Structure formats: C-alpha cells, structure tokens
Amino acid sequence: MAETILFYALAITAFSAAFAVVLQKSALGSAFALIVVLCSLSAIYGLLGSPILATLQIVIYAGAVMVLFLFVIMLLDVRREKGGGGPRSFVPLALLFAGLLVLQVGAVLVGSELVPQSAPFDGSAKAFARRLFSQDYVYVFEATSVLIVAALAGALALARRRR
Amino acid sequence: MARLLFEGLTRVFSIEVLPWLALMLPFGGFLVLSLFGDWIRKDREERGAGVLSCCTVLLSFLIAVATAFMLGDAGRDLEQQRQSLNLPQRQGPYLPFQAYLAVDWIDVSGLSIPVALLLDRLASVMMLVVTGVSFLIHVYSLGYMARDEDRVRYFSYLNLFVFFMLLLVMATNLLMVFVGWEGVGLCSYLLIGFWFKRPDAAAAAKKAFIVNRVGDAGLILGLIMAYHAFGTLDLLSITDHIGGLAPERLGELGIVTVIALLLFLGACGKSAQLPLHVWLPDAMEGPTPVSALIHASTMVTAGVYLVARLAPLYRQSETAMLVVAVIGVLTAFVAATIALVQTDIKKVLAYSTVSQLGFMFLACGVGAFGAAVFHLVTHAFFKALLFLSAGSVIHALGGEQDMRRMGGLARRLPWTFWTFVIGAASLAGLPFLAGFFSKDMILEGTFATGRTAIFVTALLAALLTAVYITRLVCLAFLGASRLDAEKTAHAHESPWVMTIPLVLLAVGSATAGFVPLPDMLRPVMHGAASESRAVRWIPYAATTLSLFGIMLAAYLYLLYKETPARLASALPWIRRALEAKWGFDDLYNAFVRRVLVSGGRRILWRAVDSFLIDGTVNATARAVGSAAETLRSAQTGLVRGHALLVLGGAVALVVYLLWPR
Amino acid sequence: MSETLLRHALALSLALFAVGAVGVLLRRNVITVLMCIELMLNAANLALVAFSRSWAAVDGHVMALFVLTVAASEAAVGLAIVIALQRARDTLDVDAFDELRG
C-alpha cells in the first residue's frame, strides 16, 4: 500500500515537473525541473525493482548530464526566450500530433493485457551484471565504450575554439 | 641438357606454334618501334628501326616457308582440335587443314568465337605472298625512306600492317577476319596520310577511310546475317555447311545471296571495285613502297581473298556470282580506260591495280576461284615490282611523278628500266611470264561460262592493259628526255638496297606462273574440275591481243606522237569522260553535297536535332526546373519543422501498425 | 507490483514522452530542446524498465543502460554543438539555423 502511494506521488511529481521543463521560460528553470523528473524516475525504478538502474539514473543523469547542461547554460549566459511560436505557429500541429500519439498508444495500453509473470523477478545488481556480461550483451556493452570515446572526441573537436 | 634443349626447340618449332610466331613477330616489331622509337631515333645514322623491322618480317617469311612445307606432311587431326573448342564437326574430304587454336575470345549464349589461326593451303599461300613481298618492300624502304625524318614511325606502321594482314589471312572466323580487315584499313589510313602535313595526303587518307566505311558497313551486315543464317562465324563451318547442302534446299537460299552480296560490298570497298574504287588512286599520296605493299599487292587483295575463302558460299548463289563477275569485268574495263589518259606514273599503276583486281573478281564470279588467287599471287609480284620501279624513278628524279616531264630514262636507270619492263610484260601477259598464265586462266574460265558479253569485255580490258602499260614504258623510259636540266644532272640509279628487291621481284614476276597454284588450291575451294578446262585457242588469242596492244601503244607514243592528241580532239566526249575518270568523283561529290549535306542540314539538323531532340531535352529540363521551383517553398529549413514532420511520420507509422487488418 | 501499477507506469512513460515531444516542437532555445529530448529518452527508459518487470526478465534493464549511455553521449556531443553554434552565430534560437531553406 505504501508502495502504491509512493508510486503515484512520484508519478505526479514527474509528470508536473515534465510540464515545468516544457513551460519554463528560462533554460535554468527547465534544467532544475528536469532534475526533479530524473530523480522521481530514479525512485520509480527503485520501486520497479531495479536498484542498479536507480543508482545509475542518479549518478549519470542527475550527476553528470545535468551538471553538463547547467555548466553550458551558465557558460553561454542564455537569455530568456522571446515569446511567440516563430515564423509559423507549430502549436496546433504539435499538440495534434502529440495528442494523436497519446490516444493511439493509450488505446493499446488500455486494450492489452499486462499480466506480470508469476516467476520471481530478480532485478538485483548481481543478476543485472550477469545478464549484461553474458554472451548476448557483452560485445554491445564493449561497443558502447567505443561510442563514448567517439562522443568524447567529437565533443572536444566541436567545442574547441578555432583560431 | 642437350636433349631438353632439343625437345624445347621442337616444341617451339612445331606447326602449332610457328604461325603464332609469324603473326606476333611483326607486332613485336611494331611495339618496340612505337614504344622505344624515340630512343632509337637518338642515333644519328639510325638504320636500326628499319633493320629491326626487316628482320621481323624476314623471320615471319622464313616461318611461312617452313610452315608451308610442314603443311604438306603434317597429318594432324584437325577434328580433334575443333572438337576441343566446341566447333561443329566437319564432314568432307579435307586433309591438309590445320587450325591453330588458342583461347576463347567471345563465349556468350551460343556465340562462341575462339582466337585461333587457320592454316590451310590458301592461308599458307597468302602468308607467303604477304611476308615475302613485305620483306622485299621493307628492304626497299630502307633505301627509299633513308632521308625521311619519320622513318621510325613509317616502319612501325609497316610492321603493324604486316601483323594485321597476317591476322586477316590466317583468321579462322569471320570476326577475326573483320579485325584484321579493319586493322589493315587503319594502317592504310595511317600510311596514306604518312606525310600528313601535305593537305592532299591528309585528304586522300580520309577519303580512303570513309569510302572503306561504306564497304565495311556491308561487311558487318554480312557478318551478322551469316551468323543469323548459319549460327556460327567459323569459316570452315560456314563453307562446309554450304557445301554439304542438298540441291533441293537451294530454294531457301535467298539469304545466301544476300550474305554473299553484302560481303562482296565489303570486298568492293577494300579491293577498290567499281562503285567504291575512287579511293585507291588518291591513296597514291602515300610513300611509294606503301603503294606497292598495301595498295597494290596485299591489302587490296583482301577482298579477293575473302570471296575466294568463301567460294562454296558464292557458288550457291547464281545471282551473287553474276554480280561479282559483272562488277569485276566492268571495273577491269573502266579502270583500264582511265589508266590510258593518266599522266601521273603512280596513278596509271593505281588504275592498273584496280583493273587487275577487277580481273580477279571476274575470275571469282565465273567460278575460277583458283585462278583468282593465282592472279592475286602473280599480280602481287609484278605490281609490287612496277610500283617499286616507279618509286625508283621518282626517287631518282627527286619526287617527279609526271610522265610528261620524264622520257629517256632507260639509259640512266638501267636496272630500274629492265625490271620495270619485265613487270610490264608480265602485266601485259606476254607468254611464259607470270601474268600470262593467270590471266589466261581467268579468260578461259570466263569463256567456259559462255557469257559472251563478259568475255569480250574482259578481252578488251586485257588489250587496254597492254596499251596503257606500254604507253607508260614509252613515256617514262623511252624516247627523248623531257627532263629539266637540273634534274637530269641529279638523276641516278638507286642504291643496291632498292635495286636488289627489284631484281628479286622481277625473278618472281617472270617465274611465279609456273607454280601449279590452282591445282594446289582446288580442295580448299571445293572446286570442280571444270575450272581448268583448257580451251586451246585462248592463250594464242590473248597473246596476239597483247602484242597488238603493245605495238599499237608503241606506234602511238613512240613513232607518231601527234596521233593521240588528234584522236582526243576527234572524239572529245570520250576524252572528257576519261579525263573526268567517268565522273565517279563528281557524282559522289554532288551526292554528298546535295543529298547528305543539305539533307542533313534541313532534315536531321533543323527538324530532328534542333526541334525534336533539343526540344524534348529542353522541355524535360524546364519541367524539372519549374517543379523544383514549386517544391522549393516546402523547404523552410526550420529545424522544428523537420522535427514536426518526424513526429508526424511516427504517428503515421503507429497508425499503420495498429490499423485493424 | 500489481498489474495496475505497471499499467500506470507505462501511462506515465507515454505522458512524459508526449510532453517531451511537444517541448521539442515548441521550444526555441536549443538547450531546452536538448533537455526535452532527454525527457523523451527517460520516458522510453521507464517503459523498458516497466516491461522488464512485467516479463520478469532483466534484459529491459540492460537495454535501459544502453539508452542511458547513448543519452549521455548525445548530451555531450549536443552540448558541444550548442557551444559551437553559439560561437558561430551568436544565438541559440533554433529558428535562426535555417541554412537548409530552399
């Protein structure tokens, strides 16, 4: 029961914080709202039985990525956005498409059966690691390291001050 | 060790390898000369290029002699070789054929064309003539071209020519014949235009090439038709196929006539027969040895070779044979009449060549294919001799070719004179010289067909032959000298490298007639025995005619020199016709200018090209342009617009996936 | 973890995704757009984790880890691009970058 209450509280927090991300006029405000979303999701992961992902969510997202965002926002001294939807207003179309997407996927969600497997679910770090380093994923996992190096080099190359 | 060497040598000097060697040696010479020519050129006294060139051809000639002897007793099984190349099996009474096989050249759905050499008696004879005459002319060229700056290029072309000519005569299939055919055409073009800085030479080269295009169009069409009709381009298969055809199937043979005539059109172009003969006299712009080699003794006889090679095909078609005979005899007559009034010593010989080629085709047309090849061989000797002697005269006179400014050269150039006389007598058909035998054989064959008009025309042409060649001898060598004083002092006998080939060719011209060539060639031609049916009085009649022609010409051009002029003014229209060379050039010029150029301008250029093709292209471009102009506004370049479209696409995708089916 | 809860977790994922998408489309600041993209990625991650729980298989978690990695890389490169853009054009308005206009 406590679990259920906690979940809905977190969900409502995440949802409203997500709205805040989109609606905030200042980038800084959006960033803080996003941090709230990320932390709520981390807690939900914990509730869904995956402590390792909850930890990673905090460490990588809140700890690394968001710091990066904040750092850039500070660095560039981002001004407030000017109002208006630009040369052509996208608001109706954007809302229409998003609404359609919600309707369609929501219909699937409502219509489908989602019975939790009766098998006991072990989402512990140990089980996670066993799966991650199994034959199925270990090469992909190693490939991500290459991806990260490439991203690192790319970021350096892009942000370098050219003279 | 010695034994190994011996075995290796016997393997190389076997009849399988030697023809390839004979073929490739001149090509090697060409490669060396054209790739390293500059390096040889540095040598100031360079004889190297010419000597190398001569050596390759000499070796080829020796190989040709060797293979000719080996051919006699080589009992190799041709069938096995043909079987190994998936060629159709042959039936028929052939023994001495040899095909030298190498690799598949083309092998696509049913069309299988190997690169292979065919060496039978006909090819062997052609090889001997080509390499033998080529060698003598190469040697002669050493002297004739000694002071030309471009000797290396000259000899490299000459070697290339020998290569292509050998390829042509040793080809096993029509496609290889075609390759050789075009190759010798190319060399002919290059050598006619050898002195390309002279506009006349460049124009003559182009003319030769373009006129040959007309013939080659026929050749290509004939080739395609032959493949369509027989399913193969293999020469032996075609001739066997035709030879073995039952008489009741002859009714279906309309296509054979078409093929024969198309191939004959090609032969007409290459061998300068009547409608397409106009290029050969102009081809005399090339160096004289070239005229002797390419435009008298070898390349221009390729057409005769082709027809003779396909003798069984021609035999199947009355119509084609008649056309060949008529064109041949008309060419012989017309060219002989034009030769009567030419003043350029080489032009006379050029028209003489056209005329003699006409005789060869006449022989083919009346079924005396052996006689045609026989005349081809003897003609190769005496016409090469005549050209080379004329070249010796031109050389001595520092480039003078007009007979009106010669005369009395017999004493100054004794070797040249006597060899020329032997060649001329052989051409005129004096008894026991080479031309006598072959020409009589042609006349006999013609008489045997019983077509009187053709026979009489042939006799007339033979008479005119004697007249024009005697006229040439009289004007150039006999009588009073009409030379400039300066040139008289300069006139001298040619060096030995030029006179020795003359002497050798003179020996050939005198004796080649004693070789029983037609008998040897009969199995190749599928010839009937009727070919050599002797009609006793014809040699006497022909000899009498020749003597009469010689005396007439001597009378007209030595004793009573005003007579020709008086005759000419008495018969102005004949004179005009002859001097205009029967108007062929004018006709073609008018045709090209009126029909091709103006028609092309009005119809093809203005209507088709400008309006239709350009219009279509421009309209397409304009349609694309306006469509692009319209679509351009869709490209806003807004990042958010693109993102919106991505989302729209995602939504559409989900709709598609969820669509109830 | 009951079925309802899982269902609602997926619904939350859907909602977050839609909100993120709308944000991407409507916001003009490049950095905010990037943050909205992070939001969408997180929504996807939530769905993965929820399904993983539903199927009682840990593979979804592994997938989520990869998404996390890619998201981090993307943020690094994206922000580097943002810095480069700011230097080159002196603006962060997405509508200003319209070089592709026909």
XYZ file of C-alpha atoms in Angstrom, chain B residues 239-507:
269
model
C 31.870 -23.383 -96.101
C 31.149 -26.956 -95.022
C 27.603 -26.117 -94.146
C 27.044 -24.607 -97.547
C 28.980 -27.239 -99.418
C 27.001 -30.042 -97.867
C 23.643 -28.529 -98.595
C 21.267 -30.615 -100.623
C 20.202 -29.190 -104.001
C 16.523 -29.189 -103.084
C 17.276 -26.774 -100.302
C 18.805 -24.287 -102.692
C 15.398 -22.652 -102.993
C 15.672 -21.487 -99.411
C 18.990 -19.911 -100.079
C 17.876 -16.360 -100.750
C 19.701 -15.378 -97.602
C 22.895 -16.832 -99.021
C 22.662 -14.430 -101.920
C 22.122 -11.548 -99.526
C 25.080 -12.572 -97.382
C 27.286 -13.096 -100.412
C 26.388 -9.696 -101.840
C 26.871 -7.893 -98.527
C 30.266 -9.477 -98.038
C 31.064 -8.602 -101.634
C 30.182 -4.990 -100.873
C 32.839 -5.093 -98.173
C 35.247 -6.660 -100.622
C 34.399 -3.907 -103.127
C 35.392 -1.275 -100.628
C 38.658 -2.879 -99.630
C 39.584 -4.052 -103.122
C 38.503 -0.853 -104.873
C 35.824 -2.296 -107.111
C 33.624 -0.220 -109.276
C 31.345 1.936 -107.236
C 33.889 2.219 -104.432
C 37.152 2.339 -106.368
C 37.641 6.087 -106.029
C 39.879 5.945 -103.000
C 42.666 3.834 -104.441
C 44.079 6.309 -106.998
C 44.082 9.013 -104.355
C 45.860 6.661 -101.996
C 48.954 7.145 -104.119
C 49.679 10.161 -101.930
C 51.383 7.775 -99.561
C 55.041 6.794 -99.899
C 55.624 4.612 -102.963
C 56.648 1.452 -101.097
C 53.371 1.734 -99.259
C 51.546 1.944 -102.544
C 53.396 -1.155 -103.645
C 52.737 -3.114 -100.480
C 49.321 -2.076 -99.304
C 47.639 -0.582 -102.313
C 48.844 -2.996 -104.923
C 49.950 -6.380 -103.721
C 48.453 -7.217 -100.343
C 45.716 -5.243 -98.618
C 43.611 -4.519 -101.680
C 43.581 -8.202 -102.471
C 41.917 -8.928 -99.140
C 38.545 -8.678 -100.821
C 39.552 -11.294 -103.364
C 40.846 -13.458 -100.551
C 37.570 -13.147 -98.672
C 35.491 -14.113 -101.710
C 37.837 -16.959 -102.571
C 37.809 -18.165 -98.984
C 34.027 -18.275 -99.060
C 33.970 -19.853 -102.512
C 31.424 -22.542 -101.561
C 29.086 -19.806 -100.314
C 29.319 -17.891 -103.565
C 28.900 -20.993 -105.649
C 25.464 -21.470 -104.119
C 24.167 -18.210 -105.495
C 23.885 -17.641 -109.235
C 22.945 -14.022 -108.670
C 25.852 -13.238 -106.433
C 28.278 -14.866 -108.841
C 26.893 -12.905 -111.741
C 27.094 -9.638 -109.794
C 30.677 -10.373 -108.814
C 31.606 -11.208 -112.395
C 29.903 -8.147 -113.873
C 31.334 -5.749 -111.316
C 34.734 -7.336 -111.811
C 34.772 -7.100 -115.568
C 33.319 -3.588 -115.592
C 35.963 -2.472 -113.118
C 38.665 -4.096 -115.184
C 37.486 -2.300 -118.302
C 36.690 1.121 -116.812
C 39.888 1.339 -114.799
C 41.928 0.312 -117.835
C 40.378 3.080 -119.922
C 41.095 5.661 -117.224
C 44.664 4.423 -116.981
C 45.068 5.314 -120.665
C 44.919 9.041 -120.035
C 46.588 9.415 -116.649
C 49.802 11.403 -116.638
C 50.976 10.616 -113.127
C 53.102 7.478 -113.214
C 51.686 6.189 -109.935
C 48.097 6.953 -110.907
C 48.490 4.814 -114.026
C 49.672 1.975 -111.865
C 46.873 2.608 -109.380
C 44.206 2.319 -112.060
C 46.038 -0.700 -113.369
C 45.730 -2.229 -109.918
C 42.018 -1.504 -109.843
C 41.713 -3.079 -113.253
C 43.654 -6.195 -112.290
C 41.607 -6.576 -109.110
C 38.613 -6.456 -111.391
C 40.090 -9.403 -113.270
C 40.438 -11.298 -110.012
C 36.809 -10.692 -109.133
C 35.838 -11.674 -112.633
C 37.629 -14.969 -112.011
C 35.702 -15.405 -108.757
C 32.478 -14.516 -110.469
C 32.912 -17.149 -113.158
C 33.789 -19.772 -110.572
C 37.519 -19.869 -111.256
C 38.470 -19.115 -107.660
C 41.805 -20.855 -108.020
C 42.608 -18.624 -110.973
C 41.642 -15.595 -108.898
C 44.088 -16.495 -106.158
C 46.656 -17.383 -108.774
C 46.294 -13.988 -110.379
C 46.403 -12.445 -106.918
C 49.805 -14.018 -106.357
C 51.305 -13.171 -109.736
C 49.832 -9.692 -109.546
C 51.388 -9.231 -106.128
C 54.760 -9.869 -107.702
C 54.550 -7.818 -110.849
C 52.546 -4.952 -109.451
C 54.842 -4.597 -106.447
C 57.692 -4.666 -108.921
C 56.095 -1.987 -111.093
C 55.408 0.250 -108.133
C 58.862 -0.164 -106.700
C 60.452 0.551 -110.071
C 58.266 3.612 -110.415
C 59.357 4.547 -106.910
C 62.941 4.169 -108.022
C 62.243 6.560 -110.885
C 60.558 9.037 -108.570
C 63.425 8.707 -106.141
C 65.939 9.354 -108.889
C 64.075 12.396 -110.141
C 63.682 13.916 -106.702
C 59.937 13.442 -106.406
C 58.847 13.968 -110.000
C 55.797 11.839 -110.841
C 54.516 13.435 -114.047
C 55.330 11.303 -117.065
C 55.191 14.336 -119.339
C 58.374 15.512 -117.690
C 60.231 12.205 -117.973
C 61.396 10.285 -121.005
C 64.612 8.606 -121.966
C 65.296 7.249 -118.518
C 66.256 3.778 -119.780
C 69.907 4.649 -120.103
C 70.170 6.487 -116.822
C 68.382 3.880 -114.756
C 69.199 0.559 -116.433
C 68.277 -1.729 -113.550
C 65.071 0.094 -112.916
C 64.219 0.072 -116.602
C 64.770 -3.627 -117.218
C 62.971 -4.726 -114.081
C 60.103 -2.427 -114.967
C 59.928 -3.914 -118.449
C 59.721 -7.412 -117.010
C 56.908 -6.327 -114.719
C 55.128 -4.552 -117.549
C 55.432 -7.563 -119.857
C 54.091 -9.774 -117.116
C 51.159 -7.412 -116.634
C 50.508 -7.250 -120.345
C 50.510 -11.038 -120.408
C 53.417 -11.865 -122.661
C 53.934 -15.618 -122.873
C 55.665 -17.527 -120.089
C 55.740 -14.600 -117.714
C 53.659 -14.889 -114.567
C 50.758 -12.701 -115.659
C 50.331 -14.740 -118.830
C 49.318 -17.907 -117.034
C 46.990 -16.370 -114.538
C 45.260 -14.059 -116.953
C 44.760 -16.838 -119.484
C 43.244 -18.969 -116.807
C 40.798 -16.192 -115.995
C 39.897 -15.720 -119.641
C 39.418 -19.454 -120.065
C 37.171 -19.578 -117.048
C 35.165 -16.663 -118.368
C 34.811 -18.273 -121.763
C 33.725 -21.504 -120.163
C 30.685 -19.846 -118.623
C 29.505 -18.900 -122.089
C 28.649 -15.318 -121.259
C 29.930 -13.667 -124.391
C 29.491 -10.041 -123.347
C 31.574 -10.536 -120.246
C 34.203 -12.455 -122.174
C 34.503 -9.767 -124.853
C 34.734 -7.001 -122.274
C 37.437 -8.945 -120.480
C 39.356 -9.326 -123.733
C 39.039 -5.595 -124.372
C 40.298 -4.855 -120.873
C 43.256 -7.168 -121.488
C 44.019 -5.308 -124.699
C 43.800 -1.938 -122.947
C 46.094 -3.264 -120.242
C 48.794 -3.878 -122.788
C 48.209 -0.440 -124.283
C 48.398 1.620 -121.111
C 51.394 -0.156 -119.649
C 53.294 0.169 -122.927
C 52.343 3.837 -123.011
C 53.806 4.171 -119.551
C 57.052 2.485 -120.570
C 57.302 4.625 -123.687
C 56.586 7.919 -121.962
C 58.767 7.341 -118.949
C 61.726 5.361 -120.161
C 61.948 5.633 -123.943
C 62.039 8.485 -126.405
C 63.710 11.824 -125.932
C 64.361 13.153 -122.446
C 61.927 15.858 -121.335
C 63.631 16.379 -118.005
C 64.709 19.694 -116.533
C 68.453 20.196 -116.882
C 68.795 20.303 -113.125
C 67.012 17.009 -112.666
C 68.951 15.394 -115.467
C 72.152 16.024 -113.616
C 70.593 14.664 -110.470
C 69.131 11.529 -111.981
C 70.975 8.451 -110.776
C 70.409 4.768 -110.296
C 69.056 3.844 -106.891
C 71.229 2.257 -104.188
C 71.530 -1.522 -104.003
C 69.022 -1.886 -101.149
C 66.458 -0.706 -103.645
C 67.622 -2.496 -106.762
C 68.048 -5.929 -105.169
C 64.361 -6.181 -104.210
C 63.570 -5.083 -107.750
C 65.636 -7.898 -109.194
C 64.137 -10.472 -106.842
C 60.611 -9.323 -107.659
C 61.454 -9.412 -111.350
C 62.528 -13.017 -110.981
